[in-house]
Amino acid sequence: MKRNWEALVLKAMGGRDFRLTVLDAESVGGAYRRLLVDGGGLLEACGVHPTMWIRLWFDDGGRAHQRAYTLVDPDPATGRFHLEFALHDGCAARWAVAARAGDSIDATVQGSTFHLPDPAPRHLYLVGDAASLPAVNSLLDAAADIPATVWLEYADEGEKALPARARAHHEVTWVPRKDEGRYLVETVCAALPAADDAHYWFACEAASTRAVTRHARRTLGVGKHQVTSLGYWSAR
């Protein structure tokens, strides 16, 4: 598989390449595939931070195609972590379904830099969905003592079975995907408060992420430094 111009740009921007090896695979809820991989020195070289994601390179008819995936339960002691794939049509899902122990795939680390604010916020407001749930869970783990309010969008009932690592002081609300995501935006915007000592983390469908971010910044007046937003996928 020939690496394309995207790979060259990432390399020029300081991207670091690694070779991952599949160790095990399992189905999750019928609609997801979870792979345990050896990172090939990735965790040792790059460290670990909440919401950490990497770019995987797939063969799409002989052309290189990259997709970003959040690390699930990275273990620096062993260099291993999990990756979760939604099972819909596409070269990434096809690769994940066929992957067996011993298979390998190229990965690039570039662009993932999030760290919790210091001093720590007094409250977290998180908006995500099934795609960004691993990142949400990593935040809830890293900020286990901080109260959090979480909205998660789901496209089908099966996604609600995916585990959200909420503690007693974490409030999680699952919101059905309606009207191309507008229902999630309306639900969040109606309930989201402005707070100088909070952090706002938005990572769902791209248009919904932009809309919620715009509401927080322009309508609520939340400071730019308090908001982290990243569209995890695009409906268009």
CSV table of C-alpha atoms in Angstrom, one decimal:
chain,number,residue,atom,x,y,z
A,1,MET,CA,0.0,0.0,0.0
A,2,LYS,CA,1.5,3.3,-1.0
A,3,ARG,CA,1.4,6.1,1.5
A,4,ASN,CA,-0.3,9.2,0.1
A,5,TRP,CA,0.2,13.0,0.5
A,6,GLU,CA,-1.6,12.9,3.9
A,7,ALA,CA,1.1,10.7,5.3
A,8,LEU,CA,3.8,13.1,4.0
A,9,VAL,CA,2.1,16.1,5.5
A,10,LEU,CA,1.7,14.4,8.9
A,11,LYS,CA,5.3,13.4,8.8
A,12,ALA,CA,6.3,17.0,8.0
A,13,MET,CA,4.2,18.1,11.0
A,14,GLY,CA,6.1,15.8,13.4
A,15,GLY,CA,3.9,12.7,13.1
A,16,ARG,CA,5.4,9.6,14.6
A,17,ASP,CA,4.8,6.2,13.0
A,18,PHE,CA,4.3,2.9,14.7
A,19,ARG,CA,3.4,-0.6,13.8
A,20,LEU,CA,0.5,-2.1,15.8
A,21,THR,CA,0.0,-5.9,16.2
A,22,VAL,CA,-3.4,-7.5,16.9
A,23,LEU,CA,-3.4,-9.7,20.0
A,24,ASP,CA,-7.1,-10.5,20.4
A,25,ALA,CA,-10.5,-9.5,19.1
A,26,GLU,CA,-14.1,-9.6,20.5
A,27,SER,CA,-17.5,-8.4,19.5
A,28,VAL,CA,-19.2,-5.6,21.6
A,29,GLY,CA,-23.0,-5.3,21.6
A,30,GLY,CA,-23.2,-6.8,18.1
A,31,ALA,CA,-22.4,-3.4,16.4
A,32,TYR,CA,-18.8,-2.9,17.5
A,33,ARG,CA,-15.5,-4.8,17.3
A,34,ARG,CA,-12.9,-4.4,20.0
A,35,LEU,CA,-9.3,-5.3,19.3
A,36,LEU,CA,-6.5,-5.6,21.8
A,37,VAL,CA,-3.2,-4.5,20.2
A,38,ASP,CA,0.5,-4.2,21.1
A,39,GLY,CA,1.5,-0.6,20.4
A,40,GLY,CA,5.0,-1.4,19.1
A,41,GLY,CA,6.5,1.1,21.5
A,42,LEU,CA,3.9,3.8,21.0
A,43,LEU,CA,2.9,4.3,24.6
A,44,GLU,CA,6.5,4.3,25.8
A,45,ALA,CA,7.5,6.9,23.1
A,46,CYS,CA,4.5,9.2,23.3
A,47,GLY,CA,3.1,8.8,26.8
A,48,VAL,CA,-0.7,8.7,27.6
A,49,HIS,CA,-3.2,11.5,28.1
A,50,PRO,CA,-7.0,11.5,28.4
A,51,THR,CA,-8.9,11.3,25.0
A,52,MET,CA,-5.7,10.2,23.3
A,53,TRP,CA,-6.2,9.2,19.7
A,54,ILE,CA,-4.2,7.9,16.8
A,55,ARG,CA,-4.5,7.7,13.1
A,56,LEU,CA,-4.7,4.2,11.5
A,57,TRP,CA,-3.8,3.5,7.9
A,58,PHE,CA,-6.1,1.2,5.9
A,59,ASP,CA,-5.8,-0.2,2.4
A,60,ASP,CA,-8.8,1.1,0.4
A,61,GLY,CA,-8.5,-0.5,-3.0
A,62,GLY,CA,-4.7,0.0,-3.1
A,63,ARG,CA,-4.9,3.5,-1.7
A,64,ALA,CA,-4.0,4.6,1.8
A,65,HIS,CA,-7.0,5.7,3.9
A,66,GLN,CA,-6.5,7.1,7.4
A,67,ARG,CA,-9.1,7.2,10.2
A,68,ALA,CA,-8.7,8.4,13.8
A,69,TYR,CA,-9.4,6.1,16.8
A,70,THR,CA,-9.3,6.8,20.5
A,71,LEU,CA,-7.1,4.5,22.7
A,72,VAL,CA,-9.2,2.5,25.1
A,73,ASP,CA,-7.6,1.5,28.4
A,74,PRO,CA,-4.0,2.1,27.4
A,75,ASP,CA,-1.5,0.3,29.7
A,76,PRO,CA,2.0,1.8,29.7
A,77,ALA,CA,3.3,-1.1,31.7
A,78,THR,CA,2.6,-3.6,28.9
A,79,GLY,CA,2.4,-1.2,25.9
A,80,ARG,CA,-1.0,-2.6,25.1
A,81,PHE,CA,-4.4,-0.9,24.4
A,82,HIS,CA,-7.8,-1.6,22.9
A,83,LEU,CA,-9.3,0.0,19.8
A,84,GLU,CA,-13.1,-0.1,19.1
A,85,PHE,CA,-14.6,-0.1,15.6
A,86,ALA,CA,-18.2,0.6,14.6
A,87,LEU,CA,-19.3,-2.1,12.2
A,88,HIS,CA,-20.7,-0.2,9.2
A,89,ASP,CA,-19.6,-0.4,5.6
A,90,GLY,CA,-16.1,0.8,5.0
A,91,CYS,CA,-12.5,-0.4,4.7
A,92,ALA,CA,-11.8,0.2,8.5
A,93,ALA,CA,-14.7,-1.9,9.6
A,94,ARG,CA,-13.9,-4.6,7.1
A,95,TRP,CA,-10.3,-4.7,8.4
A,96,ALA,CA,-11.5,-4.9,12.0
A,97,VAL,CA,-13.9,-7.8,11.3
A,98,ALA,CA,-11.2,-9.8,9.5
A,99,ALA,CA,-8.4,-9.0,11.9
A,100,ARG,CA,-6.9,-11.9,13.8
A,101,ALA,CA,-4.0,-12.3,16.3
A,102,GLY,CA,-0.7,-11.6,14.5
A,103,ASP,CA,-2.2,-9.1,12.0
A,104,SER,CA,-0.6,-5.6,12.0
A,105,ILE,CA,-1.4,-2.1,10.9
A,106,ASP,CA,0.4,1.2,10.6
A,107,ALA,CA,-0.5,4.0,13.0
A,108,THR,CA,0.6,7.7,13.2
A,109,VAL,CA,0.5,9.8,16.4
A,110,GLN,CA,0.0,13.5,15.5
A,111,GLY,CA,-2.6,16.1,16.7
A,112,SER,CA,-3.7,14.5,20.0
A,113,THR,CA,-2.6,16.9,22.7
A,114,PHE,CA,-5.5,17.3,25.3
A,115,HIS,CA,-4.7,17.7,29.0
A,116,LEU,CA,-7.0,18.5,31.8
A,117,PRO,CA,-6.7,22.2,32.9
A,118,ASP,CA,-4.6,23.1,35.9
A,119,PRO,CA,-6.0,24.0,38.3
A,120,ALA,CA,-8.7,21.4,37.8
A,121,PRO,CA,-12.2,22.6,36.9
A,122,ARG,CA,-15.0,22.3,39.5
A,123,HIS,CA,-17.3,20.7,36.9
A,124,LEU,CA,-17.1,19.0,33.5
A,125,TYR,CA,-19.8,19.3,30.8
A,126,LEU,CA,-19.3,16.7,28.2
A,127,VAL,CA,-21.2,16.1,24.9
A,128,GLY,CA,-20.4,13.0,22.9
A,129,ASP,CA,-21.9,9.9,21.3
A,130,ALA,CA,-21.0,6.2,20.7
A,131,ALA,CA,-18.0,7.2,18.5
A,132,SER,CA,-16.5,9.4,21.2
A,133,LEU,CA,-17.6,7.4,24.2
A,134,PRO,CA,-14.0,5.9,24.7
A,135,ALA,CA,-12.7,9.5,25.0
A,136,VAL,CA,-15.5,10.4,27.3
A,137,ASN,CA,-14.7,7.4,29.5
A,138,SER,CA,-11.0,8.4,29.6
A,139,LEU,CA,-12.0,11.8,30.8
A,140,LEU,CA,-14.3,10.4,33.5
A,141,ASP,CA,-11.5,8.1,34.6
A,142,ALA,CA,-8.9,10.9,34.6
A,143,ALA,CA,-11.2,13.3,36.5
A,144,ALA,CA,-12.8,10.7,38.7
A,145,ASP,CA,-13.3,13.2,41.6
A,146,ILE,CA,-14.8,16.0,39.5
A,147,PRO,CA,-18.6,16.2,39.1
A,148,ALA,CA,-19.6,15.8,35.4
A,149,THR,CA,-22.7,16.3,33.3
A,150,VAL,CA,-22.7,14.2,30.2
A,151,TRP,CA,-24.9,14.0,27.1
A,152,LEU,CA,-24.4,11.0,24.8
A,153,GLU,CA,-26.2,10.8,21.5
A,154,TYR,CA,-27.3,7.3,20.2
A,155,ALA,CA,-28.5,6.3,16.8
A,156,ASP,CA,-29.9,2.9,17.8
A,157,GLU,CA,-30.9,1.3,21.1
A,158,GLY,CA,-28.0,-1.1,21.1
A,159,GLU,CA,-25.5,1.8,21.6
A,160,LYS,CA,-27.0,2.5,25.0
A,161,ALA,CA,-25.5,-0.8,26.1
A,162,LEU,CA,-22.0,0.5,25.6
A,163,PRO,CA,-20.5,1.2,29.1
A,164,ALA,CA,-20.2,4.8,30.3
A,165,ARG,CA,-17.9,4.9,33.3
A,166,ALA,CA,-20.0,7.2,35.5
A,167,ARG,CA,-19.5,7.5,39.2
A,168,ALA,CA,-22.2,8.7,41.7
A,169,HIS,CA,-21.4,12.4,41.0
A,170,HIS,CA,-21.5,11.9,37.1
A,171,GLU,CA,-24.9,12.5,35.5
A,172,VAL,CA,-25.2,10.7,32.1
A,173,THR,CA,-28.1,11.4,29.7
A,174,TRP,CA,-28.6,9.4,26.5
A,175,VAL,CA,-30.2,11.4,23.8
A,176,PRO,CA,-31.7,9.8,20.6
A,177,ARG,CA,-30.4,11.1,17.3
A,178,LYS,CA,-33.3,12.9,15.7
A,179,ASP,CA,-33.6,15.6,13.0
A,180,GLU,CA,-30.0,15.1,11.8
A,181,GLY,CA,-28.6,15.8,15.2
A,182,ARG,CA,-30.7,19.0,15.9
A,183,TYR,CA,-32.4,17.3,18.8
A,184,LEU,CA,-29.1,16.8,20.6
A,185,VAL,CA,-28.1,20.4,20.0
A,186,GLU,CA,-31.5,21.7,21.3
A,187,THR,CA,-31.4,19.4,24.4
A,188,VAL,CA,-27.8,20.4,25.3
A,189,CYS,CA,-28.3,24.1,24.6
A,190,ALA,CA,-31.4,24.2,26.8
A,191,ALA,CA,-29.6,22.7,29.8
A,192,LEU,CA,-26.0,23.9,29.5
A,193,PRO,CA,-25.1,26.5,32.1
A,194,ALA,CA,-22.3,29.1,32.0
A,195,ALA,CA,-19.7,28.7,34.7
A,196,ASP,CA,-16.3,30.3,35.1
A,197,ASP,CA,-14.9,27.3,36.9
A,198,ALA,CA,-16.1,24.6,34.5
A,199,HIS,CA,-14.6,22.9,31.4
A,200,TYR,CA,-16.7,22.1,28.4
A,201,TRP,CA,-15.7,19.2,26.1
A,202,PHE,CA,-17.7,18.7,22.9
A,203,ALA,CA,-17.0,15.8,20.6
A,204,CYS,CA,-19.9,14.4,18.5
A,205,GLU,CA,-21.0,14.7,14.9
A,206,ALA,CA,-19.2,17.7,13.3
A,207,ALA,CA,-22.2,20.0,12.6
A,208,SER,CA,-23.6,19.3,16.1
A,209,THR,CA,-20.2,19.9,17.7
A,210,ARG,CA,-20.0,23.3,15.9
A,211,ALA,CA,-23.5,24.3,17.0
A,212,VAL,CA,-23.0,23.4,20.6
A,213,THR,CA,-19.6,25.1,20.7
A,214,ARG,CA,-21.1,28.3,19.1
A,215,HIS,CA,-23.8,28.3,21.8
A,216,ALA,CA,-21.3,28.0,24.6
A,217,ARG,CA,-19.0,30.6,23.3
A,218,ARG,CA,-21.4,33.2,21.8
A,219,THR,CA,-24.6,32.8,23.7
A,220,LEU,CA,-23.3,31.8,27.1
A,221,GLY,CA,-20.1,33.7,26.9
A,222,VAL,CA,-17.9,30.8,28.0
A,223,GLY,CA,-14.2,31.6,27.7
A,224,LYS,CA,-12.2,30.1,24.8
A,225,HIS,CA,-9.8,28.5,27.1
A,226,GLN,CA,-12.6,26.6,28.8
A,227,VAL,CA,-13.8,24.9,25.7
A,228,THR,CA,-12.4,21.8,23.9
A,229,SER,CA,-14.3,20.8,20.7
A,230,LEU,CA,-13.6,18.3,18.0
A,231,GLY,CA,-16.0,16.8,15.4
A,232,TYR,CA,-15.6,13.1,15.6
A,233,TRP,CA,-17.4,12.3,12.4
A,234,SER,CA,-19.5,14.0,9.7
A,235,ALA,CA,-23.0,13.1,8.5
A,236,ARG,CA,-22.2,14.7,5.1
